[in-house]
PDB file of C-alpha atoms in Angstrom:
ATOM      1  CA  MET A  18      -0.023   0.001  -0.012  1.00  0.00           C
ATOM      2  CA  LYS A  19       2.747   2.400   0.953  1.00  0.00           C
ATOM      3  CA  LYS A  20       4.659   1.534  -2.226  1.00  0.00           C
ATOM      4  CA  ASP A  21       1.547   2.401  -4.338  1.00  0.00           C
ATOM      5  CA  VAL A  22       1.199   5.733  -2.570  1.00  0.00           C
ATOM      6  CA  VAL A  23       4.868   6.552  -3.168  1.00  0.00           C
ATOM      7  CA  LYS A  24       4.572   5.553  -6.852  1.00  0.00           C
ATOM      8  CA  ARG A  25       1.521   7.813  -7.277  1.00  0.00           C
ATOM      9  CA  MET A  26       3.325  10.707  -5.594  1.00  0.00           C
ATOM     10  CA  VAL A  27       6.329  10.273  -7.840  1.00  0.00           C
ATOM     11  CA  LEU A  28       4.058  10.142 -10.892  1.00  0.00           C
ATOM     12  CA  VAL A  29       2.154  13.254  -9.879  1.00  0.00           C
ATOM     13  CA  SER A  30       5.435  15.065  -9.188  1.00  0.00           C
ATOM     14  CA  ALA A  31       6.742  14.110 -12.603  1.00  0.00           C
ATOM     15  CA  VAL A  32       3.555  15.360 -14.295  1.00  0.00           C
ATOM     16  CA  ILE A  33       3.743  18.679 -12.404  1.00  0.00           C
ATOM     17  CA  SER A  34       7.405  19.068 -13.339  1.00  0.00           C
ATOM     18  CA  VAL A  35       6.734  18.468 -17.037  1.00  0.00           C
ATOM     19  CA  SER A  36       3.742  20.831 -17.004  1.00  0.00           C
ATOM     20  CA  ALA A  37       5.800  23.499 -15.277  1.00  0.00           C
ATOM     21  CA  LEU A  38       8.558  23.134 -17.858  1.00  0.00           C
ATOM     22  CA  PHE A  39       6.040  23.411 -20.669  1.00  0.00           C
ATOM     23  CA  ILE A  40       4.441  26.552 -19.260  1.00  0.00           C
ATOM     24  CA  TYR A  41       7.786  28.160 -18.531  1.00  0.00           C
ATOM     25  CA  ALA A  42       9.020  27.437 -22.048  1.00  0.00           C
ATOM     26  CA  THR A  43       6.036  29.027 -23.763  1.00  0.00           C
ATOM     27  CA  LYS A  44       5.094  31.983 -21.580  1.00  0.00           C
ATOM     28  CA  THR A  45       6.586  35.450 -21.849  1.00  0.00           C
ATOM     29  CA  ASN A  46       8.754  36.303 -18.878  1.00  0.00           C
ATOM     30  CA  VAL A  47       7.387  39.545 -17.406  1.00  0.00           C
ATOM     31  CA  ALA A  48       9.102  40.847 -14.323  1.00  0.00           C
ATOM     32  CA  GLN A  49       6.952  42.147 -11.483  1.00  0.00           C
ATOM     33  CA  ILE A  50       8.270  45.716 -11.091  1.00  0.00           C
ATOM     34  CA  ALA A  51       6.560  48.321  -9.029  1.00  0.00           C
ATOM     35  CA  HIS A  52       8.462  51.242 -10.558  1.00  0.00           C
ATOM     36  CA  VAL A  53      11.072  51.715 -13.232  1.00  0.00           C
ATOM     37  CA  GLU A  54      12.851  54.989 -13.908  1.00  0.00           C
ATOM     38  CA  TYR A  55      12.091  56.333 -17.372  1.00  0.00           C
ATOM     39  CA  PRO A  56      13.572  59.363 -19.196  1.00  0.00           C
ATOM     40  CA  THR A  57      12.590  62.747 -17.811  1.00  0.00           C
ATOM     41  CA  GLN A  58      12.960  64.150 -21.348  1.00  0.00           C
ATOM     42  CA  MET A  59      10.625  62.749 -24.012  1.00  0.00           C
ATOM     43  CA  ASN A  60       9.375  63.884 -27.349  1.00  0.00           C
ATOM     44  CA  PHE A  61       6.623  63.014 -29.785  1.00  0.00           C
ATOM     45  CA  ALA A  62       7.586  63.452 -33.449  1.00  0.00           C
ATOM     46  CA  GLU A  63      10.522  65.561 -32.277  1.00  0.00           C
ATOM     47  CA  GLU A  64       8.215  67.867 -30.328  1.00  0.00           C
ATOM     48  CA  GLU A  65       9.332  68.149 -26.689  1.00  0.00           C
ATOM     49  CA  VAL A  66       7.124  66.914 -23.908  1.00  0.00           C
ATOM     50  CA  PRO A  67       7.128  69.531 -21.088  1.00  0.00           C
ATOM     51  CA  THR A  68       7.650  66.999 -18.228  1.00  0.00           C
ATOM     52  CA  TYR A  69       8.729  69.925 -16.006  1.00  0.00           C
ATOM     53  CA  MET A  70       4.988  70.714 -15.705  1.00  0.00           C
ATOM     54  CA  ALA A  71       3.515  68.900 -12.648  1.00  0.00           C
ATOM     55  CA  ASP A  72       0.347  67.697 -14.339  1.00  0.00           C
ATOM     56  CA  VAL A  73       2.211  66.529 -17.468  1.00  0.00           C
ATOM     57  CA  GLU A  74       4.643  64.525 -15.362  1.00  0.00           C
ATOM     58  CA  GLU A  75       1.796  62.913 -13.430  1.00  0.00           C
ATOM     59  CA  ARG A  76      -0.254  62.151 -16.568  1.00  0.00           C
ATOM     60  CA  LEU A  77       2.698  60.539 -18.253  1.00  0.00           C
ATOM     61  CA  ASP A  78       3.518  58.528 -15.109  1.00  0.00           C
ATOM     62  CA  ARG A  79      -0.062  57.197 -15.037  1.00  0.00           C
ATOM     63  CA  GLU A  80       0.284  55.817 -18.530  1.00  0.00           C
ATOM     64  CA  MET A  81       3.740  54.379 -17.894  1.00  0.00           C
ATOM     65  CA  VAL A  82       2.513  52.591 -14.759  1.00  0.00           C
ATOM     66  CA  THR A  83      -0.650  51.362 -16.497  1.00  0.00           C
ATOM     67  CA  ASN A  84       1.114  49.897 -19.532  1.00  0.00           C
ATOM     68  CA  ILE A  85       4.101  48.471 -17.649  1.00  0.00           C
ATOM     69  CA  ASN A  86       1.631  46.532 -15.554  1.00  0.00           C
ATOM     70  CA  TYR A  87      -0.836  45.737 -18.346  1.00  0.00           C
ATOM     71  CA  HIS A  88       1.174  42.644 -19.025  1.00  0.00           C
ATOM     72  CA  THR A  89      -1.078  40.763 -21.429  1.00  0.00           C
ATOM     73  CA  ASN A  90      -1.784  43.573 -23.877  1.00  0.00           C
ATOM     74  CA  THR A  91       1.698  45.109 -23.735  1.00  0.00           C
ATOM     75  CA  THR A  92       3.266  41.680 -24.390  1.00  0.00           C
ATOM     76  CA  LEU A  93       0.949  41.093 -27.351  1.00  0.00           C
ATOM     77  CA  VAL A  94       1.480  44.481 -28.971  1.00  0.00           C
ATOM     78  CA  ILE A  95       5.255  44.010 -28.735  1.00  0.00           C
ATOM     79  CA  LYS A  96       4.846  40.614 -30.467  1.00  0.00           C
ATOM     80  CA  ARG A  97       2.487  42.002 -33.114  1.00  0.00           C
ATOM     81  CA  ALA A  98       4.624  45.014 -33.834  1.00  0.00           C
ATOM     82  CA  ASN A  99       7.283  42.764 -35.346  1.00  0.00           C
ATOM     83  CA  LYS A 100       4.692  41.724 -37.931  1.00  0.00           C
ATOM     84  CA  VAL A 101       2.754  44.981 -38.456  1.00  0.00           C
ATOM     85  CA  PHE A 102       5.343  47.799 -38.167  1.00  0.00           C
ATOM     86  CA  PRO A 103       7.271  46.714 -41.305  1.00  0.00           C
ATOM     87  CA  ILE A 104       4.064  47.402 -43.271  1.00  0.00           C
ATOM     88  CA  ILE A 105       3.169  50.656 -41.576  1.00  0.00           C
ATOM     89  CA  GLU A 106       6.620  52.267 -41.331  1.00  0.00           C
ATOM     90  CA  PRO A 107       7.381  52.692 -45.102  1.00  0.00           C
ATOM     91  CA  ILE A 108       3.896  54.080 -45.726  1.00  0.00           C
ATOM     92  CA  LEU A 109       4.340  56.717 -42.988  1.00  0.00           C
ATOM     93  CA  ALA A 110       7.788  57.593 -44.371  1.00  0.00           C
ATOM     94  CA  LYS A 111       6.563  57.878 -47.927  1.00  0.00           C
ATOM     95  CA  ASN A 112       3.888  60.345 -46.837  1.00  0.00           C
ATOM     96  CA  GLY A 113       6.176  62.424 -44.668  1.00  0.00           C
ATOM     97  CA  ILE A 114       4.477  61.351 -41.420  1.00  0.00           C
ATOM     98  CA  PRO A 115       6.794  60.968 -38.413  1.00  0.00           C
ATOM     99  CA  ASP A 116       7.579  57.383 -37.474  1.00  0.00           C
ATOM    100  CA  ASP A 117       6.140  57.917 -33.978  1.00  0.00           C
ATOM    101  CA  PHE A 118       2.637  57.707 -35.413  1.00  0.00           C
ATOM    102  CA  LYS A 119       2.902  53.927 -35.627  1.00  0.00           C
ATOM    103  CA  TYR A 120       2.383  54.007 -31.840  1.00  0.00           C
ATOM    104  CA  LEU A 121      -0.908  55.779 -32.448  1.00  0.00           C
ATOM    105  CA  ALA A 122      -2.050  52.643 -34.258  1.00  0.00           C
ATOM    106  CA  VAL A 123      -0.943  50.659 -31.177  1.00  0.00           C
ATOM    107  CA  ILE A 124      -3.229  52.555 -28.804  1.00  0.00           C
ATOM    108  CA  GLU A 125      -6.081  52.683 -31.331  1.00  0.00           C
ATOM    109  CA  SER A 126      -6.386  48.961 -31.869  1.00  0.00           C
ATOM    110  CA  SER A 127      -3.510  47.021 -30.236  1.00  0.00           C
ATOM    111  CA  LEU A 128      -2.499  46.321 -33.838  1.00  0.00           C
ATOM    112  CA  VAL A 129      -5.475  44.125 -34.670  1.00  0.00           C
ATOM    113  CA  ASN A 130      -8.586  44.680 -36.746  1.00  0.00           C
ATOM    114  CA  ALA A 131     -10.601  45.859 -33.765  1.00  0.00           C
ATOM    115  CA  VAL A 132     -14.270  46.922 -33.790  1.00  0.00           C
ATOM    116  CA  SER A 133     -15.318  49.705 -31.479  1.00  0.00           C
ATOM    117  CA  PRO A 134     -18.826  50.088 -29.918  1.00  0.00           C
ATOM    118  CA  ALA A 135     -19.265  53.195 -32.086  1.00  0.00           C
ATOM    119  CA  GLY A 136     -18.554  51.297 -35.281  1.00  0.00           C
ATOM    120  CA  ALA A 137     -14.938  52.212 -35.985  1.00  0.00           C
ATOM    121  CA  ARG A 138     -12.964  49.349 -37.510  1.00  0.00           C
ATOM    122  CA  GLY A 139      -9.534  48.206 -38.441  1.00  0.00           C
ATOM    123  CA  VAL A 140      -6.062  48.880 -37.102  1.00  0.00           C
ATOM    124  CA  TRP A 141      -6.544  52.608 -37.609  1.00  0.00           C
ATOM    125  CA  GLN A 142     -10.134  52.608 -36.346  1.00  0.00           C
ATOM    126  CA  PHE A 143     -11.954  54.511 -39.094  1.00  0.00           C
ATOM    127  CA  MET A 144     -15.647  55.234 -38.942  1.00  0.00           C
ATOM    128  CA  PRO A 145     -17.537  54.403 -42.175  1.00  0.00           C
ATOM    129  CA  THR A 146     -18.104  58.023 -43.245  1.00  0.00           C
ATOM    130  CA  THR A 147     -14.515  59.092 -42.715  1.00  0.00           C
ATOM    131  CA  ALA A 148     -13.245  55.971 -44.446  1.00  0.00           C
ATOM    132  CA  LYS A 149     -15.279  56.725 -47.543  1.00  0.00           C
ATOM    133  CA  GLU A 150     -14.141  60.371 -47.475  1.00  0.00           C
ATOM    134  CA  LYS A 151     -10.589  59.021 -47.532  1.00  0.00           C
ATOM    135  CA  GLY A 152     -11.257  56.917 -50.615  1.00  0.00           C
ATOM    136  CA  MET A 153     -11.858  53.511 -48.959  1.00  0.00           C
ATOM    137  CA  GLU A 154     -14.579  51.182 -50.155  1.00  0.00           C
ATOM    138  CA  VAL A 155     -16.990  50.189 -47.388  1.00  0.00           C
ATOM    139  CA  ASN A 156     -19.959  47.942 -48.051  1.00  0.00           C
ATOM    140  CA  ASP A 157     -21.292  44.484 -47.238  1.00  0.00           C
ATOM    141  CA  PHE A 158     -18.726  42.717 -49.410  1.00  0.00           C
ATOM    142  CA  VAL A 159     -15.592  44.925 -49.181  1.00  0.00           C
ATOM    143  CA  ASP A 160     -14.450  46.965 -46.244  1.00  0.00           C
ATOM    144  CA  GLU A 161     -11.026  48.477 -46.872  1.00  0.00           C
ATOM    145  CA  ARG A 162     -10.763  49.686 -43.284  1.00  0.00           C
ATOM    146  CA  TYR A 163      -9.492  46.125 -42.756  1.00  0.00           C
ATOM    147  CA  ASP A 164      -6.820  46.583 -45.409  1.00  0.00           C
ATOM    148  CA  LEU A 165      -3.698  47.595 -43.462  1.00  0.00           C
ATOM    149  CA  GLU A 166      -1.923  49.278 -46.374  1.00  0.00           C
ATOM    150  CA  LYS A 167      -4.963  51.259 -47.575  1.00  0.00           C
ATOM    151  CA  SER A 168      -6.090  52.249 -44.119  1.00  0.00           C
ATOM    152  CA  THR A 169      -2.517  53.410 -43.275  1.00  0.00           C
ATOM    153  CA  GLU A 170      -2.532  55.589 -46.404  1.00  0.00           C
ATOM    154  CA  ALA A 171      -5.901  57.019 -45.262  1.00  0.00           C
ATOM    155  CA  ALA A 172      -4.547  57.718 -41.781  1.00  0.00           C
ATOM    156  CA  CYS A 173      -1.603  59.535 -43.365  1.00  0.00           C
ATOM    157  CA  SER A 174      -4.012  61.692 -45.358  1.00  0.00           C
ATOM    158  CA  TYR A 175      -5.884  62.653 -42.204  1.00  0.00           C
ATOM    159  CA  LEU A 176      -2.728  63.393 -40.308  1.00  0.00           C
ATOM    160  CA  LYS A 177      -1.330  65.623 -43.051  1.00  0.00           C
ATOM    161  CA  GLU A 178      -4.503  67.644 -43.009  1.00  0.00           C
ATOM    162  CA  ALA A 179      -4.429  67.908 -39.216  1.00  0.00           C
ATOM    163  CA  TYR A 180      -0.802  69.053 -39.222  1.00  0.00           C
ATOM    164  CA  ALA A 181      -1.536  71.676 -41.876  1.00  0.00           C
ATOM    165  CA  LYS A 182      -4.326  72.934 -39.586  1.00  0.00           C
ATOM    166  CA  PHE A 183      -2.507  72.939 -36.217  1.00  0.00           C
ATOM    167  CA  GLY A 184       1.164  73.181 -37.183  1.00  0.00           C
ATOM    168  CA  SER A 185       1.835  70.622 -34.480  1.00  0.00           C
ATOM    169  CA  TRP A 186       2.159  66.830 -34.769  1.00  0.00           C
ATOM    170  CA  THR A 187       1.114  66.487 -31.109  1.00  0.00           C
ATOM    171  CA  LEU A 188      -2.150  68.296 -31.735  1.00  0.00           C
ATOM    172  CA  ALA A 189      -2.608  66.318 -34.963  1.00  0.00           C
ATOM    173  CA  ALA A 190      -2.347  63.153 -32.927  1.00  0.00           C
ATOM    174  CA  ALA A 191      -4.811  64.437 -30.349  1.00  0.00           C
ATOM    175  CA  SER A 192      -7.244  65.333 -33.065  1.00  0.00           C
ATOM    176  CA  TYR A 193      -7.205  61.746 -34.325  1.00  0.00           C
ATOM    177  CA  ASN A 194      -9.128  61.000 -31.160  1.00  0.00           C
ATOM    178  CA  GLY A 195     -10.952  64.246 -30.447  1.00  0.00           C
ATOM    179  CA  GLY A 196     -11.551  65.483 -33.997  1.00  0.00           C
ATOM    180  CA  MET A 197      -9.990  68.550 -35.574  1.00  0.00           C
ATOM    181  CA  GLY A 198     -13.039  70.642 -34.871  1.00  0.00           C
ATOM    182  CA  GLY A 199     -13.351  69.505 -31.259  1.00  0.00           C
ATOM    183  CA  VAL A 200      -9.719  70.153 -30.409  1.00  0.00           C
ATOM    184  CA  GLN A 201      -9.691  73.550 -32.183  1.00  0.00           C
ATOM    185  CA  LYS A 202     -12.846  74.560 -30.299  1.00  0.00           C
ATOM    186  CA  GLN A 203     -11.223  73.947 -26.941  1.00  0.00           C
ATOM    187  CA  LEU A 204      -7.984  75.698 -27.973  1.00  0.00           C
ATOM    188  CA  ASP A 205      -9.957  78.742 -28.974  1.00  0.00           C
ATOM    189  CA  ALA A 206     -12.228  78.747 -25.903  1.00  0.00           C
ATOM    190  CA  GLN A 207      -9.273  78.424 -23.519  1.00  0.00           C
ATOM    191  CA  LYS A 208      -6.983  80.769 -25.509  1.00  0.00           C
ATOM    192  CA  VAL A 209      -4.076  78.344 -25.660  1.00  0.00           C
ATOM    193  CA  GLY A 210      -2.155  76.696 -28.476  1.00  0.00           C
ATOM    194  CA  SER A 211      -0.601  73.528 -27.067  1.00  0.00           C
ATOM    195  CA  TYR A 212      -1.921  70.054 -26.274  1.00  0.00           C
ATOM    196  CA  TYR A 213      -0.129  70.307 -22.943  1.00  0.00           C
ATOM    197  CA  ASP A 214      -1.954  73.531 -22.022  1.00  0.00           C
ATOM    198  CA  VAL A 215      -5.505  72.671 -23.066  1.00  0.00           C
ATOM    199  CA  LEU A 216      -8.124  70.913 -20.900  1.00  0.00           C
ATOM    200  CA  LEU A 217      -9.772  68.189 -22.956  1.00  0.00           C
ATOM    201  CA  ASN A 218     -12.175  65.330 -22.264  1.00  0.00           C
ATOM    202  CA  GLU A 219     -10.692  62.368 -20.342  1.00  0.00           C
ATOM    203  CA  GLU A 220     -10.010  60.152 -23.339  1.00  0.00           C
ATOM    204  CA  THR A 221      -8.335  62.763 -25.527  1.00  0.00           C
ATOM    205  CA  ALA A 222      -6.458  64.188 -22.485  1.00  0.00           C
ATOM    206  CA  ARG A 223      -4.868  60.734 -22.000  1.00  0.00           C
ATOM    207  CA  TYR A 224      -4.355  60.046 -25.691  1.00  0.00           C
ATOM    208  CA  VAL A 225      -0.889  61.412 -26.411  1.00  0.00           C
ATOM    209  CA  TYR A 226       0.469  60.254 -23.066  1.00  0.00           C
ATOM    210  CA  ARG A 227      -0.645  56.710 -23.890  1.00  0.00           C
ATOM    211  CA  ILE A 228       1.246  56.994 -27.226  1.00  0.00           C
ATOM    212  CA  LEU A 229       4.314  58.267 -25.395  1.00  0.00           C
ATOM    213  CA  ALA A 230       4.194  55.437 -22.860  1.00  0.00           C
ATOM    214  CA  LEU A 231       3.870  52.654 -25.461  1.00  0.00           C
ATOM    215  CA  LYS A 232       6.594  54.239 -27.534  1.00  0.00           C
ATOM    216  CA  GLU A 233       9.004  54.215 -24.584  1.00  0.00           C
ATOM    217  CA  ILE A 234       8.088  50.670 -23.435  1.00  0.00           C
ATOM    218  CA  MET A 235       8.048  49.101 -26.890  1.00  0.00           C
ATOM    219  CA  ARG A 236      11.403  50.612 -27.795  1.00  0.00           C
ATOM    220  CA  ASN A 237      12.976  49.396 -24.550  1.00  0.00           C
ATOM    221  CA  PRO A 238      10.982  46.318 -23.589  1.00  0.00           C
ATOM    222  CA  GLN A 239      13.590  44.568 -21.460  1.00  0.00           C
ATOM    223  CA  LYS A 240      14.120  47.696 -19.376  1.00  0.00           C
ATOM    224  CA  TYR A 241      10.437  47.538 -18.369  1.00  0.00           C
ATOM    225  CA  GLY A 242      10.391  43.783 -17.711  1.00  0.00           C
ATOM    226  CA  PHE A 243       9.204  42.418 -21.038  1.00  0.00           C
ATOM    227  CA  GLU A 244      11.822  39.875 -21.919  1.00  0.00           C
ATOM    228  CA  ILE A 245      10.477  38.371 -25.085  1.00  0.00           C
ATOM    229  CA  PRO A 246      12.850  36.174 -27.176  1.00  0.00           C
ATOM    230  CA  SER A 247      13.040  36.973 -30.857  1.00  0.00           C
ATOM    231  CA  HIS A 248      11.605  33.633 -31.912  1.00  0.00           C
ATOM    232  CA  ALA A 249       8.458  34.416 -29.903  1.00  0.00           C
ATOM    233  CA  LEU A 250       7.705  37.553 -31.897  1.00  0.00           C
ATOM    234  CA  TYR A 251       5.096  37.309 -34.653  1.00  0.00           C
ATOM    235  CA  SER A 252       6.443  37.389 -38.177  1.00  0.00           C
ATOM    236  CA  GLU A 253       5.051  38.714 -41.386  1.00  0.00           C
ATOM    237  CA  ILE A 254       4.098  35.859 -43.728  1.00  0.00           C
ATOM    238  CA  PRO A 255       5.235  36.289 -47.348  1.00  0.00           C
ATOM    239  CA  VAL A 256       2.426  36.610 -49.842  1.00  0.00           C
ATOM    240  CA  LYS A 257       1.878  37.015 -53.577  1.00  0.00           C
ATOM    241  CA  LYS A 258      -0.816  39.343 -54.926  1.00  0.00           C
ATOM    242  CA  ILE A 259      -3.321  38.129 -57.452  1.00  0.00           C
ATOM    243  CA  GLU A 260      -5.309  40.718 -59.389  1.00  0.00           C
ATOM    244  CA  VAL A 261      -9.000  40.074 -59.726  1.00  0.00           C
ATOM    245  CA  ASP A 262     -11.213  42.256 -61.936  1.00  0.00           C
ATOM    246  CA  SER A 263     -14.374  40.154 -62.160  1.00  0.00           C
ATOM    247  CA  THR A 264     -16.948  38.644 -59.804  1.00  0.00           C
ATOM    248  CA  VAL A 265     -15.825  35.819 -57.553  1.00  0.00           C
ATOM    249  CA  THR A 266     -18.987  33.862 -56.838  1.00  0.00           C
ATOM    250  CA  ASP A 267     -17.518  31.548 -54.203  1.00  0.00           C
ATOM    251  CA  LEU A 268     -14.435  32.584 -52.231  1.00  0.00           C
ATOM    252  CA  ALA A 269     -14.046  29.060 -50.772  1.00  0.00           C
ATOM    253  CA  ASP A 270     -13.648  27.638 -54.291  1.00  0.00           C
ATOM    254  CA  PHE A 271     -11.336  30.512 -55.215  1.00  0.00           C
ATOM    255  CA  ALA A 272      -9.154  29.815 -52.183  1.00  0.00           C
ATOM    256  CA  LEU A 273      -8.907  26.088 -52.969  1.00  0.00           C
ATOM    257  CA  ALA A 274      -7.927  26.881 -56.540  1.00  0.00           C
ATOM    258  CA  GLN A 275      -5.023  28.912 -55.062  1.00  0.00           C
ATOM    259  CA  GLY A 276      -3.845  26.018 -52.947  1.00  0.00           C
ATOM    260  CA  ILE A 277      -5.161  27.370 -49.614  1.00  0.00           C
ATOM    261  CA  ASN A 278      -8.496  27.305 -47.843  1.00  0.00           C
ATOM    262  CA  TYR A 279     -11.224  29.832 -47.055  1.00  0.00           C
ATOM    263  CA  LYS A 280      -9.935  30.482 -43.509  1.00  0.00           C
ATOM    264  CA  ILE A 281      -6.429  31.305 -44.701  1.00  0.00           C
ATOM    265  CA  LEU A 282      -7.837  33.530 -47.490  1.00  0.00           C
ATOM    266  CA  LYS A 283      -9.845  35.543 -44.983  1.00  0.00           C
ATOM    267  CA  ILE A 284      -6.951  35.815 -42.535  1.00  0.00           C
ATOM    268  CA  HIS A 285      -4.789  37.448 -45.209  1.00  0.00           C
ATOM    269  CA  ASN A 286      -7.594  39.452 -46.815  1.00  0.00           C
ATOM    270  CA  PRO A 287      -9.816  40.596 -43.926  1.00  0.00           C
ATOM    271  CA  TRP A 288     -11.256  43.304 -46.149  1.00  0.00           C
ATOM    272  CA  LEU A 289     -13.264  40.592 -47.902  1.00  0.00           C
ATOM    273  CA  ARG A 290     -16.391  40.647 -45.770  1.00  0.00           C
ATOM    274  CA  ASP A 291     -18.660  37.989 -47.297  1.00  0.00           C
ATOM    275  CA  LYS A 292     -18.445  34.623 -49.034  1.00  0.00           C
ATOM    276  CA  SER A 293     -18.334  36.179 -52.527  1.00  0.00           C
ATOM    277  CA  LEU A 294     -16.974  39.232 -54.244  1.00  0.00           C
ATOM    278  CA  PRO A 295     -19.489  40.886 -56.587  1.00  0.00           C
ATOM    279  CA  ASN A 296     -17.709  43.097 -59.138  1.00  0.00           C
ATOM    280  CA  LYS A 297     -20.015  44.366 -61.862  1.00  0.00           C
ATOM    281  CA  ALA A 298     -17.838  47.467 -62.299  1.00  0.00           C
ATOM    282  CA  ARG A 299     -14.771  45.204 -62.919  1.00  0.00           C
ATOM    283  CA  LYS A 300     -12.744  47.027 -60.313  1.00  0.00           C
ATOM    284  CA  LYS A 301      -9.222  45.683 -59.883  1.00  0.00           C
ATOM    285  CA  TYR A 302      -8.703  44.091 -56.493  1.00  0.00           C
ATOM    286  CA  GLN A 303      -5.398  42.765 -55.137  1.00  0.00           C
ATOM    287  CA  ILE A 304      -5.917  39.490 -53.236  1.00  0.00           C
ATOM    288  CA  ALA A 305      -3.054  38.272 -51.024  1.00  0.00           C
ATOM    289  CA  ILE A 306      -2.164  34.610 -51.185  1.00  0.00           C
ATOM    290  CA  PRO A 307       0.459  33.365 -48.646  1.00  0.00           C
ATOM    291  CA  THR A 308       3.431  31.593 -50.150  1.00  0.00           C
ATOM    292  CA  GLU A 309       4.839  30.324 -46.846  1.00  0.00           C
ATOM    293  CA  GLY A 310       3.724  29.509 -43.320  1.00  0.00           C
ATOM    294  CA  TYR A 311       1.129  26.790 -43.898  1.00  0.00           C
ATOM    295  CA  SER A 312       3.097  23.654 -44.819  1.00  0.00           C
ATOM    296  CA  LYS A 313       5.211  21.339 -42.705  1.00  0.00           C
TER     297      LYS A 313
END
C-alpha cells in the first residue's frame, strides 16, 4: 500500500514538473516591477514633452505605470509590432508622417482589426463616413478599413490635413481622437495653442500620453520587464498578390484553386467581408495569397 502511494506521488510530481517546464518554455517572462525609472525628457515626433510641468509629469507617469503593468496587452502588442510595423513604417515615411505615429495605431487597436462600440474598425479605427471620405470602399462585401496598407494611407491623409491645420504633430495626434473641430474649439475657448496647455475630455487628455508610454516601453521592452525572445515575436508571412477584376462567386472555391482554404484567404484578406466578391464594375482588387507558413 505504501509503495503504491509513493509511486503515485512520484508520478504526480513528474507530471507537475513536465507541466511547469512546458508553461515556462512558452510563456513570456514579465518581471513584477513596481516602478522603473524612465527618461525625464521625451518627445513626440521631435516635439518636446514639457515634463517639467507637474500635471504633465503625473499624466505621463499614469500611462507608464498602467502599460508596464498591463502585461497581457503590452506583451501582445510587442509581439504583433514585429509583424505589423514593417508594413506601416514605409507608408508613414513615404507620406512624410513621423515614425512615432505607428504607436498611435498601437493605442487605437492594439494592432489588430478591432471593432469599437461606435462602429470604428480596423487597425486605424476609421468610422464608415470618414473611411469613404478618404477613398476607402466600405460595403457588405468589401471593407477596406481592414486593409492595413490602404487604411494606413488614409490615416496619413488625415494626419497631413491635421498638421496643416494645427502646425503641431502632437495636436494632430490628439485630433485623431478628439476630432479637428473638437480640439480647435477647446484651444480657442481656452485661448491656448498647445496640447499640454488645453483641458480636454478624459479620453483625448490621455491620448498622447498613452502613445508616449507605449513608444517608450516598446522601444525598450527589457528595461520595463518584457523579456520576449526574438523567436516568440510574430512574423510577417510572405504573400503574392493576385489581381481580380471580375466577380468571384464563391471565395471558398477561389481559395482552394489557389492552394489554400477559405480560412487562410480571410486571414490574409480581412477586407473581404462575405463569401463572394461581386464586381459588376470590374474594379481591380489585389488579393493576397500566402506563399509560406502553412506547410510542414
